[in-house]
Coordinates of C-alpha atoms in Angstrom, one line a residue:
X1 CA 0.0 0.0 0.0
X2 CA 1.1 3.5 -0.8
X3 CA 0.8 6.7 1.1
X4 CA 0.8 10.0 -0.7
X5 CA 3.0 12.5 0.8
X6 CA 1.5 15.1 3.7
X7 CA 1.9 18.9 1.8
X8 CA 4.8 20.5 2.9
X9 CA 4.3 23.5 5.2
X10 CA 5.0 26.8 3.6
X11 CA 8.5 28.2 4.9
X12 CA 6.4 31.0 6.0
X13 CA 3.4 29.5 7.7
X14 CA 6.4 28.4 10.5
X15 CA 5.9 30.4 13.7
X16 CA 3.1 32.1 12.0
X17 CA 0.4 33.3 15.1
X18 CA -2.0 30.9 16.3
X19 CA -5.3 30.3 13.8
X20 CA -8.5 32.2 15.2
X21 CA -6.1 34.7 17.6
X22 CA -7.0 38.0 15.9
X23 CA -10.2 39.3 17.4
X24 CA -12.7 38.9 14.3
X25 CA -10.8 36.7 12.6
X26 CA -13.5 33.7 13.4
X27 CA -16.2 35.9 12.0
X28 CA -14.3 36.2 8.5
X29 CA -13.5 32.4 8.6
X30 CA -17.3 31.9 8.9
X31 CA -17.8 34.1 6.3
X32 CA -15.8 32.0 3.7
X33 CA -17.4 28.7 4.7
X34 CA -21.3 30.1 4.9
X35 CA -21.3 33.7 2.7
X36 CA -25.3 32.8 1.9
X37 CA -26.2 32.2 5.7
X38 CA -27.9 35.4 7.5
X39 CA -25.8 36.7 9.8
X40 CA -26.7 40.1 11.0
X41 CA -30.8 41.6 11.2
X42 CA -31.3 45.2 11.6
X43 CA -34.5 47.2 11.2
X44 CA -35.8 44.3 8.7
X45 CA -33.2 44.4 6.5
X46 CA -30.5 41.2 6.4
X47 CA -27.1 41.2 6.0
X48 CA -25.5 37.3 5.0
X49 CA -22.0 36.7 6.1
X50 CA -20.8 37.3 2.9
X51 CA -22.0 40.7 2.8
X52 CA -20.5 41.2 5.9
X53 CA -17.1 39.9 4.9
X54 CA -17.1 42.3 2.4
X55 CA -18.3 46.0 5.1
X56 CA -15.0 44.6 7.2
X57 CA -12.8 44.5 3.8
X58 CA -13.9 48.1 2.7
X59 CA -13.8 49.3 6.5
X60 CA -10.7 48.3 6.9
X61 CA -9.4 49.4 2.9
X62 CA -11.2 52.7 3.8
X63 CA -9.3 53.1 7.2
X64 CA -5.9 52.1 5.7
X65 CA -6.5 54.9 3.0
X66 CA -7.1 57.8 5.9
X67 CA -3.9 56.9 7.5
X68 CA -4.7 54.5 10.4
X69 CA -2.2 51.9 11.2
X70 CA -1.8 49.0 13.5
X71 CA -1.9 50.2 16.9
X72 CA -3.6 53.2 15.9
X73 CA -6.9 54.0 18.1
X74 CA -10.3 54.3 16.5
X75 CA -13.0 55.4 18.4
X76 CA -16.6 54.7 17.4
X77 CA -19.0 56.9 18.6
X78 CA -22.4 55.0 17.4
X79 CA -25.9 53.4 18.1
X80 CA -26.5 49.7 17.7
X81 CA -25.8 48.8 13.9
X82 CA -24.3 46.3 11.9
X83 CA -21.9 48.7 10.3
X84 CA -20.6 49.2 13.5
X85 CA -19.4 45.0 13.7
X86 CA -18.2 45.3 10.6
X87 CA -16.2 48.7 12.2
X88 CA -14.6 46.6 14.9
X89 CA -13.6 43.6 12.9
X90 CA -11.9 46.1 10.1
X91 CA -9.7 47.6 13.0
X92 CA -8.5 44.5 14.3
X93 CA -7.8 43.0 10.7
X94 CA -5.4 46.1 9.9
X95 CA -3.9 46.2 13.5
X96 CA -5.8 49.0 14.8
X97 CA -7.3 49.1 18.6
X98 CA -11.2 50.0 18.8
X99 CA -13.0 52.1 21.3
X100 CA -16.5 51.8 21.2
X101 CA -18.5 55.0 23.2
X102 CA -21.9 54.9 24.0
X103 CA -24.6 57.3 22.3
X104 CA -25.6 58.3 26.0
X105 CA -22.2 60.0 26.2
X106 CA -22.0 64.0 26.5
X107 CA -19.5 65.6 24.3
X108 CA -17.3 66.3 27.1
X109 CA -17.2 62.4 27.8
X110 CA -16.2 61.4 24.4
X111 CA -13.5 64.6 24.3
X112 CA -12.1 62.5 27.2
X113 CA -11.8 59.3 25.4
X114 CA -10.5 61.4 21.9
X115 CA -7.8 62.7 24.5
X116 CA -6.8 59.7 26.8
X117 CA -6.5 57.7 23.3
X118 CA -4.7 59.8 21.5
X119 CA -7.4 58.6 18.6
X120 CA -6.4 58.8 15.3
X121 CA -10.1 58.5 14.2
X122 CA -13.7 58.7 15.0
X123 CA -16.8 57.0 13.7
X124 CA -20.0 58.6 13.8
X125 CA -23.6 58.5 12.5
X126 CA -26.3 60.9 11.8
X127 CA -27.4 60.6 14.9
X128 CA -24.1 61.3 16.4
X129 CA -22.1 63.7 14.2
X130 CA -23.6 67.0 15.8
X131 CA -22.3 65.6 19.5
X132 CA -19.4 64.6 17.7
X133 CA -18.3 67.8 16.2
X134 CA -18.7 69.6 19.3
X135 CA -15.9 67.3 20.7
X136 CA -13.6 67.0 17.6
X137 CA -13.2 70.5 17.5
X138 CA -10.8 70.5 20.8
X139 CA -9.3 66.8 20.4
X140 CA -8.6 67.6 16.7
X141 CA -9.7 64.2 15.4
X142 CA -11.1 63.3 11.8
X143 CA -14.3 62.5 11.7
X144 CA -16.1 59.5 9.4
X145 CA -19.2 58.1 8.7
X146 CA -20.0 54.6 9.4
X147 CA -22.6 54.9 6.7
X148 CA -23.3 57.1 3.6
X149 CA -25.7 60.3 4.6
X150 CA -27.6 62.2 2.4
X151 CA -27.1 65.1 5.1
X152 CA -23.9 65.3 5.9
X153 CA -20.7 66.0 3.8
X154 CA -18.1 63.8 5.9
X155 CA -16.7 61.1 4.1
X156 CA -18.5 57.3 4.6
X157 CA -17.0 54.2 4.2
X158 CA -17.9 52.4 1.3
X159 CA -19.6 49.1 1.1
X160 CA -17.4 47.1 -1.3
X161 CA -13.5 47.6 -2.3
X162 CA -11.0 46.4 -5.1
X163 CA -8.9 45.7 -3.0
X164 CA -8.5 42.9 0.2
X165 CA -5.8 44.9 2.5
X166 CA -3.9 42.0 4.3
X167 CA -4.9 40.6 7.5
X168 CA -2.4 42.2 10.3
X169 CA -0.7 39.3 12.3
X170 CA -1.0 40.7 15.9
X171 CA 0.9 40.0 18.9
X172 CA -1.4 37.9 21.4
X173 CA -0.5 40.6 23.6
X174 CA -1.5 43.4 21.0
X175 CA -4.8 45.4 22.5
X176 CA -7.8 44.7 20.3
X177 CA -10.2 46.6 22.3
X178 CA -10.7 49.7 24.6
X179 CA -13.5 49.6 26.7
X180 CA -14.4 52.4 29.0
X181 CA -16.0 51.5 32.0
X182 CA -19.4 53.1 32.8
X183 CA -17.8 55.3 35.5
X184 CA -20.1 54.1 38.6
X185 CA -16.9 54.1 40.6
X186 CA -15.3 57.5 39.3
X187 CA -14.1 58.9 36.2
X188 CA -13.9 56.5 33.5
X189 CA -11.0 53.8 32.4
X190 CA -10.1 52.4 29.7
X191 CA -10.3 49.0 30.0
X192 CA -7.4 47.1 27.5
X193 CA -8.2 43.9 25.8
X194 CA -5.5 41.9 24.4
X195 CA -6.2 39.7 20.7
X196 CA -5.5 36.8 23.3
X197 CA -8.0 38.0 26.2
X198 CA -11.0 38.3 23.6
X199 CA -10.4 35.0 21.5
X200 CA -10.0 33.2 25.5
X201 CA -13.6 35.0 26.4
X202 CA -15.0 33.3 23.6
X203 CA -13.6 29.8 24.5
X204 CA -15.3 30.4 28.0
X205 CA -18.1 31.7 26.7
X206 CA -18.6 29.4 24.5
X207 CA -18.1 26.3 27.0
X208 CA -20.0 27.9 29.4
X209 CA -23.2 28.9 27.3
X210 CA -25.4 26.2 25.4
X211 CA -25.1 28.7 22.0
X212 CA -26.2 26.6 18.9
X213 CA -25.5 27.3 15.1
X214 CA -29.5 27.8 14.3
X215 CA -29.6 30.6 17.4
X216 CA -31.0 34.0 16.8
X217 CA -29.9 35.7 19.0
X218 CA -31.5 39.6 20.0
X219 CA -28.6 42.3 21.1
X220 CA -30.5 45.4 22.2
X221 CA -27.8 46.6 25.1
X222 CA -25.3 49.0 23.7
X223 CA -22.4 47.5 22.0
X224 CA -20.1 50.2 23.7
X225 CA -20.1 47.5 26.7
X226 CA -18.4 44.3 26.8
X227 CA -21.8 41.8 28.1
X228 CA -23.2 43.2 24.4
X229 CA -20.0 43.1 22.1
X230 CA -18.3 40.1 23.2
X231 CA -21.0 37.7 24.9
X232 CA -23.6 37.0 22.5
X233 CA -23.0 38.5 19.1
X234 CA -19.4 37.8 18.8
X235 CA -19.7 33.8 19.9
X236 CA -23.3 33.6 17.8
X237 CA -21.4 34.5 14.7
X238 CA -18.9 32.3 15.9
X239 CA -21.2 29.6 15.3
X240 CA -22.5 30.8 12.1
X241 CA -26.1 32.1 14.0
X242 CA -27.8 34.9 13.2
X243 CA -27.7 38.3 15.2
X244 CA -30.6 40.7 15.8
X245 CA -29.7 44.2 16.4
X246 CA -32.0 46.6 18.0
X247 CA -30.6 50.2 18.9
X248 CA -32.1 50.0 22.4
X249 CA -34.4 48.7 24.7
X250 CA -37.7 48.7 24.8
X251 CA -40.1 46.2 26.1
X252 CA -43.0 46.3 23.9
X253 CA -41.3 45.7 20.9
X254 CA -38.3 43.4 22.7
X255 CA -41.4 41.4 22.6
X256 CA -42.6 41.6 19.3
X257 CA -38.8 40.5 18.4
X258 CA -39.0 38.1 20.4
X259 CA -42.2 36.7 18.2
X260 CA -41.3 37.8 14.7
X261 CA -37.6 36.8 14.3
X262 CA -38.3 33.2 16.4
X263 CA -35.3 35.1 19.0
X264 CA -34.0 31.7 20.4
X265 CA -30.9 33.8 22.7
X266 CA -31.1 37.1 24.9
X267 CA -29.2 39.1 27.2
X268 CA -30.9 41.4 29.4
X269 CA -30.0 42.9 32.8
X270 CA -33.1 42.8 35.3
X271 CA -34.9 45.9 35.2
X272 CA -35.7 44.6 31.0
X273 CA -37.1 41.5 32.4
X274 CA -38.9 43.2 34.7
X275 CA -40.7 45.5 32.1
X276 CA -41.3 43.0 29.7
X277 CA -43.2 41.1 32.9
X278 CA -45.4 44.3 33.4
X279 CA -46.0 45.1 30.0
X280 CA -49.4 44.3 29.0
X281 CA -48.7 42.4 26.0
X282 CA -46.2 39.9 27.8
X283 CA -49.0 36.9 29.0
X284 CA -50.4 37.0 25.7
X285 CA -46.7 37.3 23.8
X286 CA -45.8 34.2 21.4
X287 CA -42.0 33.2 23.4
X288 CA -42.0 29.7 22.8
X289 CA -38.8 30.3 20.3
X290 CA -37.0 31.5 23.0
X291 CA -34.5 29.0 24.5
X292 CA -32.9 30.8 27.7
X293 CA -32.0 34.5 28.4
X294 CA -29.0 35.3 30.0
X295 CA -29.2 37.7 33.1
X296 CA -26.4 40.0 33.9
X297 CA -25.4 43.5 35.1
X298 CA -27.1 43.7 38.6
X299 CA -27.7 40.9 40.8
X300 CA -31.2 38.9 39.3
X301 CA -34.3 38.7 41.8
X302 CA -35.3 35.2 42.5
X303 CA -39.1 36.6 42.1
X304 CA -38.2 37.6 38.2
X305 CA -36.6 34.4 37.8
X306 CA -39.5 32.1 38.8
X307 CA -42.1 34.7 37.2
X308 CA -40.0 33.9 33.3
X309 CA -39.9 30.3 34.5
X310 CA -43.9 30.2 34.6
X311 CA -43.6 31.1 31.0
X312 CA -40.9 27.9 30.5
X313 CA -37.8 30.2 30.2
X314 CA -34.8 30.0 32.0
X315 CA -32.8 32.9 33.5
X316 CA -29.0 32.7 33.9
X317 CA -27.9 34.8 35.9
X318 CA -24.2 35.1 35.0
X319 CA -21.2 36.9 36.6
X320 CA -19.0 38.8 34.3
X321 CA -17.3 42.7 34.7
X322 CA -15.4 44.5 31.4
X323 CA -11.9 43.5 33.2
X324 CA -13.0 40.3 32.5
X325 CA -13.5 40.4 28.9
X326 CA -16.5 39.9 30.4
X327 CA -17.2 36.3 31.3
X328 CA -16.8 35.0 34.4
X329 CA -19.2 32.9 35.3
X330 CA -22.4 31.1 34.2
X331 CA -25.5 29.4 35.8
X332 CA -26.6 26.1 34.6
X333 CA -29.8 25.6 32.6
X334 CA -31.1 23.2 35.1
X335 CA -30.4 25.8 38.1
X336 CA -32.2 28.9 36.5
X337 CA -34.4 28.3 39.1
X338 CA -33.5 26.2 42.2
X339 CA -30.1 28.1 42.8
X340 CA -31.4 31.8 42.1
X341 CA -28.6 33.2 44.6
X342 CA -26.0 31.3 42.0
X343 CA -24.2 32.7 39.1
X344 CA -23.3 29.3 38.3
X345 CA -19.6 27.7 38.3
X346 CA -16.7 29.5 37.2
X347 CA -15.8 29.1 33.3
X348 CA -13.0 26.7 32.6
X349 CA -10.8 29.2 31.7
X350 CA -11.5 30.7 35.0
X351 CA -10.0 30.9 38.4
X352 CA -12.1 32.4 41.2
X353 CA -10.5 33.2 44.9
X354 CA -12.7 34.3 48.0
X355 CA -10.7 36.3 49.7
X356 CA -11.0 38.0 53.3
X357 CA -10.3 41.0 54.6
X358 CA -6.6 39.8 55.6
X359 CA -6.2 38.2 52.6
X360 CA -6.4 34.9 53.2
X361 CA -8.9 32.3 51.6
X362 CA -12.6 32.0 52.4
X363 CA -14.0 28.9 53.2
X364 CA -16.6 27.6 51.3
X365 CA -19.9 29.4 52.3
X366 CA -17.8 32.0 53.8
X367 CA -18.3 36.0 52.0
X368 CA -15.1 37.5 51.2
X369 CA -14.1 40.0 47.9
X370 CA -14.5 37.7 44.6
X371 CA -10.9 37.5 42.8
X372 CA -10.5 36.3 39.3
X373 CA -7.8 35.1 37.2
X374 CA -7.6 33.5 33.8
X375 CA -6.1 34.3 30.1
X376 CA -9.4 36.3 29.4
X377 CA -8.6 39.1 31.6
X378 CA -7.7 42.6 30.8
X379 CA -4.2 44.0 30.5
X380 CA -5.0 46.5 32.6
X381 CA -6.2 50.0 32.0
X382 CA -5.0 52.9 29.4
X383 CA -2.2 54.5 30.2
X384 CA -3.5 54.4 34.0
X385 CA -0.3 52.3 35.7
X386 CA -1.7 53.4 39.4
X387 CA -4.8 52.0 39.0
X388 CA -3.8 48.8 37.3
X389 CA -1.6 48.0 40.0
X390 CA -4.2 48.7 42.2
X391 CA -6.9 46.2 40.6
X392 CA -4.4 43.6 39.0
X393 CA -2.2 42.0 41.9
X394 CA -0.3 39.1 40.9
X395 CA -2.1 37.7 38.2
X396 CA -5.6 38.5 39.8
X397 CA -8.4 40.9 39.0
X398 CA -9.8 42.2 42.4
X399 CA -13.4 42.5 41.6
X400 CA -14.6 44.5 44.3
X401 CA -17.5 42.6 44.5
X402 CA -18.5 40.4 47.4
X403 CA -19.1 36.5 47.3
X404 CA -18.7 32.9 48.2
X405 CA -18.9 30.0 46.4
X406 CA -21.1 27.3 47.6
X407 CA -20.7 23.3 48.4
X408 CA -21.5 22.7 44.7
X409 CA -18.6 24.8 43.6
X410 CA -21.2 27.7 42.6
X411 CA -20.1 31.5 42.7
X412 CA -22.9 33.3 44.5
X413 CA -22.5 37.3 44.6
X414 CA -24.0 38.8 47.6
X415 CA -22.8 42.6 46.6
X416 CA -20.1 45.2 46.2
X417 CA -17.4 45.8 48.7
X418 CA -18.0 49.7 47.6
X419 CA -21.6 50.0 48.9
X420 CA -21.7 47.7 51.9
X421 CA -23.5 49.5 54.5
X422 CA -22.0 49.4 57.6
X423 CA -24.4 50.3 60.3
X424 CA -23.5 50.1 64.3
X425 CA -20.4 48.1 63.4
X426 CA -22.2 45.4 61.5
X427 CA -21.7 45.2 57.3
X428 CA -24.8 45.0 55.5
X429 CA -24.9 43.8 51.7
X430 CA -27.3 46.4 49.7
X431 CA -28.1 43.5 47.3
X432 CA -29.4 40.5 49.7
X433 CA -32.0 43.2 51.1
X434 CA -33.0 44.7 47.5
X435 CA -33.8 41.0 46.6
X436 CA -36.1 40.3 49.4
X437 CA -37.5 44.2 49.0
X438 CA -38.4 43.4 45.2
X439 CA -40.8 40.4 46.2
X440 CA -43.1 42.9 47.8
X441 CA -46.0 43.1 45.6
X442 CA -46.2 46.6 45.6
X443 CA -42.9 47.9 44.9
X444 CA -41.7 47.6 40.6
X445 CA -37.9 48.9 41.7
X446 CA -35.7 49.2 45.3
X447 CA -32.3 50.7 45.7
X448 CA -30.9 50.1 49.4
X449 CA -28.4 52.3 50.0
X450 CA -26.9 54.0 53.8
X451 CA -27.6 57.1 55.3
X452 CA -25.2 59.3 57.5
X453 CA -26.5 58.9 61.1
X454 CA -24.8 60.9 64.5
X455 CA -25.3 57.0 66.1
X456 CA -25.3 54.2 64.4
X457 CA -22.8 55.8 61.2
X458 CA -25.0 55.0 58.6
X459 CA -28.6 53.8 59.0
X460 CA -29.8 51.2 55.9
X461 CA -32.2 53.1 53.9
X462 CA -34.8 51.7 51.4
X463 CA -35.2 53.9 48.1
X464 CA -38.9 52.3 46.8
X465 CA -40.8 52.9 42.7
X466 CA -43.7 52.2 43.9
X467 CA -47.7 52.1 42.4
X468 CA -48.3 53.3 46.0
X469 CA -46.8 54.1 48.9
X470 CA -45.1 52.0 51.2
X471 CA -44.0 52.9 54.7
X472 CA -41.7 52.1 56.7
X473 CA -43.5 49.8 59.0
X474 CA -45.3 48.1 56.1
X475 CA -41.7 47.2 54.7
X476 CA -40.0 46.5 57.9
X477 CA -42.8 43.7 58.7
X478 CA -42.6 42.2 55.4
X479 CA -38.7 41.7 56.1
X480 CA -39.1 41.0 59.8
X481 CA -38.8 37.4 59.5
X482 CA -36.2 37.1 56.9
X483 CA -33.6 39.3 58.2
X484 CA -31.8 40.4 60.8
X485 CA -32.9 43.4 62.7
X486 CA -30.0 45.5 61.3
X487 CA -30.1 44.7 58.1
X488 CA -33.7 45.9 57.9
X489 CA -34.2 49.2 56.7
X490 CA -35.1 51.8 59.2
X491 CA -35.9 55.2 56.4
X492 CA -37.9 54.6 53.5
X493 CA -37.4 57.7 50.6
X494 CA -40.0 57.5 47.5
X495 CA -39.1 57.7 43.6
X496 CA -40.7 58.1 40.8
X497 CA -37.4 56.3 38.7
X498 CA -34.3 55.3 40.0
X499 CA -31.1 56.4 37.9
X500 CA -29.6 53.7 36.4
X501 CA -26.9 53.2 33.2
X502 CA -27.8 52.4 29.5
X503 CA -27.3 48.4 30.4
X504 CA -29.3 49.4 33.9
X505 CA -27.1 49.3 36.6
X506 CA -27.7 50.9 39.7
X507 CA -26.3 54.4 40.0
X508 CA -25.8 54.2 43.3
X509 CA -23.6 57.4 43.6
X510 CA -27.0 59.5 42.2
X511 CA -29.4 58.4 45.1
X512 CA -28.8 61.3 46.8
X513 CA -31.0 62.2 50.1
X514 CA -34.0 64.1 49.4
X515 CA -34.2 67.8 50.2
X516 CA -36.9 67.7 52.8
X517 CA -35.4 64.8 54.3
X518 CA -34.9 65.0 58.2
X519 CA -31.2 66.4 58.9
X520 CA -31.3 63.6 61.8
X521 CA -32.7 60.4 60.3
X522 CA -34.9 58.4 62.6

């Protein structure tokens, strides 16, 4: 018998980088195996792979042509669209590191980005170009459109090109990504992603999630954040799904989505869940397309998970942070509802420490800070050494949020080490009581937060959205025999809304005291 001879291996394939490093680099593979296969949904209109493939040439042909070159910063300053994935993947491709900025920015925000970055380009819209001038005037960056406009004389980039620029062979090191963090703990950071970090994400992401190659998946959280970039729509394309954008969020017509497009895959942080509950149209909404949702960005209420499993959906509640790339951790589809305090076991890529105040180890069932190591973490942040050394020790991200893992090996997060409320000497996690306030049948949204008091230091204070009031005794029975004594709130403040991001996290630092409250709280 006779063997033909293996190919030889091109003199320049030898030490070439690893297959599938380059952030996007997946997405164009898929391309060239399914071009015909819809890949990307927005407003009704479909674009296939293919037709993707062929934005991310032009983008990054278009991008090479104005100058930019690998390491070069790229800011994108632009609501939900597919030109703005085929933005991201073009940067990478060529070399260049993207920066995604929300739409809810001010112009002074984004001058800060345009500054710290050093940008050699930004990416707007029509919807964005007027904010956008206002800050390229001082930073002295280009400005380009994302997409042609029949109002506006900046130059777009084009939707096909002659020419293929060659694929940039990064570093695994090489930053990919800038993501700015939302700010909730001061002014914001850039947060570096490495080629390596993203393409690990996805490996963890992928293992830890039950994401299929017929999903259609709904992205309707802004792409400037990490859950809504590199979660879902990166690791559905991955698998050759299909990805719905949306521009935002909003319940009614999440729903209708949800019905027309068959949405098998969501993410959504609480307060969406909750809206789509009280929405009028949800008990009589066709959801049986829709597989699992997975929950993230605040800590999910175990009421909202049973309420979506009446309906036969599971919640996940997941653990994840932009430092992270995001993904940490993910809850199992059998758990959704037994373990609602779980976040589900650490991703295989993952290490996860418990660690004390003297910083030692936690036993199990024991709360300490929540550490996190792995090859999917961030390189630290932009030119920021001072606080990198401060949140990266040693090969560990320290969260800052508080945890323990349970006797199955679960992550369960009971809060942040920021906002614990420490009242007569004893700590007190906002989050535990803002999940037993939210079962009250009368209250749609609770903050818990402390108040300055000449005894006690701070007193734990319940900030209701209510249909109609609640006072203070009526809540403190309702907790009486699930709490503590100091743990329960003793003030009660009413709110019409409580401020919270564009993914809807609690803006803690915002819940200010009202102005007729008592100077000496009870």
């Amino acid at each position: 018998m006779t063997h033909s001879a293996a190919p030889a291996v091109p003199a320049s394939a030898i030490g070439h980088m690893p297959t599938g490093l380059r952030y996007g680099e997946l997405v164009e593979r898929r391309a060239d195996r399914q071009p015909r296969r819809v890949a990307l949904v927005h407003n009704d209109r479909q674009w296939t792979y293919g037709e993707l493939l062929t934005r991310i040439h032009a983008a990054a042909a278009f991008l090479i042509d104005r100058g930019v070159r690998p390491g070069d910063r790229v800011v994108c300053f632009s609501e939900n669209r597919p030109e703005l994935l085929a933005a991201v993947y073009a940067c990478a491709r060529i070399g260049a590191v993207f920066a995604p900025v929300g739409i809810a920015s001010t112009a002074e925000e984004l001058v800060h980005v345009l500054v710290d970055l050093d940008a050699r380009a930004l990416l707007v819209t029509e919807e964005t170009a007027d904010k956008a001038a206002e800050a390229a005037t001082p930073s002295a960056v280009p400005r380009y459109l994302l997409a042609s406009s029949n109002h506006l004389a900046l130059e777009a980039i084009p939707r096909h090109t002659d020419v293929v620029p060659e694929a940039h062979a990064p570093e695994p090191e090489d930053p990919a990504l800038i993501v700015y963090t939302s700010g909730t703990s001061g002014r914001p950071k850039g947060v570096v992603l490495s080629h390596r970090a993203l393409l690990a994400n996805s490996v963890n992401t992928l293992l830890g999630l039950d994401i299929v190659s017929d999903d259609v998946t709904l992205v309707n959280t802004p792409f400037s954040h990490t859950a809504a970039l590199n979660t879902l729509a990166i690791n559905t394309l991955h698998k050759g799904g299909t990805v719905v954008i949306d521009r935002g969020f909003d319940a009614r017509r999440c729903l209708d989505q949800i019905t027309r497009h068959r949405i098998s895959t969501l993410f959504a942080v609480p307060s969406m869940l909750a809206l789509m509950i009280q929405d009028p149209g949800f008990d009589r909404a066709d959801l049986t397309s829709l597989r699992w949702v997975l929950g993230g960005g605040a800590p999910m209420p175990p009421a909202l998970v049973a309420a979506w499993a009446e309906r036969g959906i599971p919640v996940l509640a997941s653990f994840g942070m932009t430092e992270a790339g995001p993904s940490v951790s993910f809850r199992r589809t059998s758990d959704a509802q037994g373990k609602s305090a779980s976040s589900g076991p650490p991703a295989l890529l993952t290490d996860v420490r418990i660690v004390s105040p003297a910083g030692t180890d936690c036993p199990p069932g024991t709360v300490g800070e929540v550490w996190v190591r792995g090859p999917h973490l961030a390189s630290g942040y932009w030119r920021n050494p001072d606080a990198t050394r401060a949140t990266f020790v040693d090969g560990w991200l320290m969260t800052g949020d508080r945890g323990f893992v349970d006797e199955d090996g679960d992550l369960c997060i009971s809060g942040r080490s920021k906002d614990t409320i420490i009242t007569g000497g004893e700590n007190v996690d906002p989050a535990e009581v803002e999940h037993l306030i939210a079962q009250h049948p009368a209250i749609k949204d609770v903050a818990v937060v402390g108040r300055p008091h000449p005894v006690w230091g701070e007193i734990v204070t319940a900030v209701l959205v209510t249909d109609e009031p609640v006072s203070r005794d009526d809540l403190q029975d309702f907790l009486q025999p699930h709490l503590a004594k100091f743990k329960i709130p003793r003030s009660v403040e009413q709110r019409s809304t409580l401020p919270r991001s564009s993914v809807g996290k609690l803006l803690r630092r915002e819940l200010t005291p009202p102005a007729d409250s008592p100077t000496t709280p009870p």
